[in-house]
Amino acid sequence: MRVLDLPFKVREMRGPRSEIATAVATSGLLPVIRGGDGGKDAGKDAGKVGTPIAVVWGDEGGAVLVVENGTVAARPIGREAVEDLIASETPRGALPGIRRALDGPLSAYLAGRARAPGGGPAAATLTVRERQPLGVTAEPKPVPVETASLTAGDGAVFAPQPPRIVPLAKHPAVLAATLTAPEAGALILVSRSAGTPPTWTMSARTPDGPRLVLAAVAEFSGSGAPEAATVDARGVLRLWTLTPDRIAPGPEAAGYTLGEGEADLADTVPAEGGTDLALPVAGLPAVALVTARGPLKETLRERLRVTLPAPVGTGIAALGEGAGLRLVVGLGDGRVAAIALDGGRP
């Protein structure tokens, strides 16, 4: 592990699957980054299509993080350039500060300010928008968009954290967390019907339990079905298997934290035979790599735990692949740590 030499304190961080990282990668900023240190191979990986990048910024600057020649390099970009992209994360009418989920023509975001049980911000509705095909016309026309707004159910509101778009049975669905009491909530799954026109309805819901924060969605156990990873108010990490009409509880393990869910304090990490999850350890300045695969089925175990110079604060992102896989961790004191992953060892 090493701490990156950045000339500014990081205030926010976005990982490789974020809207900002995608926008930076396609905005024309990367050719400038490729010339960063003037060397023959400077930034050569940064310009490759699909190369994972993370974007960090603060009051005094910004940078793109990318794996180059086996190490995490920081290529500076103007803070103003990043700030101009931030507005796209939160559509007009969305809950302030909460990003939308985006997958091709489909987007989902929280809207309508509400009061959470016991106080605090929350959202009244989940808005799903889908761009429709536009035929060739002689005159320019606006792209038609189908919009649906859904509530969280009787007595519930949406927790202030970004929803997730999940492919289920070859059709997209939207996963969101709700609040039903000051420290209680549930997960809901919103699916699209096959009718004409299609409609969006709540197709699955978990029983009320401790308040949940969504960490990630992936095939963690290798079962072939997508699973949602959550951390609840007690610090319990749990996997949930997602099907079009059910959210089934899976293995769990205690001792983790995700804060309130506004920063991306977890990320999926490619691993042999599947996907692992990187997230902060509760009560310690440390990050853990958790796997759901192994000889003991229906269990979660740590493959790796790394002590950090400060608690996790602004985000976690996996960059690179294979032997070049690196974990970048935004610390609470404004620094960024880079961790080399090689067979589960730092």
XYZ file of N, CA, C and O in Angstrom, residues 95 98 106 254 340:
20
model
N -33.730 14.354 -5.898
C -33.353 14.691 -4.533
C -31.942 15.271 -4.559
O -31.023 14.654 -5.092
N -28.193 13.376 -4.568
C -28.315 11.928 -4.780
C -28.236 11.645 -6.276
O -29.047 12.137 -7.058
N -32.061 3.814 -20.149
C -32.821 3.763 -18.906
C -32.105 4.533 -17.801
O -30.894 4.415 -17.625
N -20.818 -10.067 10.163
C -20.837 -8.810 10.907
C -19.473 -8.125 10.880
O -18.444 -8.758 10.635
N -2.052 -2.780 -3.827
C -1.805 -3.785 -4.852
C -2.412 -5.112 -4.423
O -2.180 -5.585 -3.317
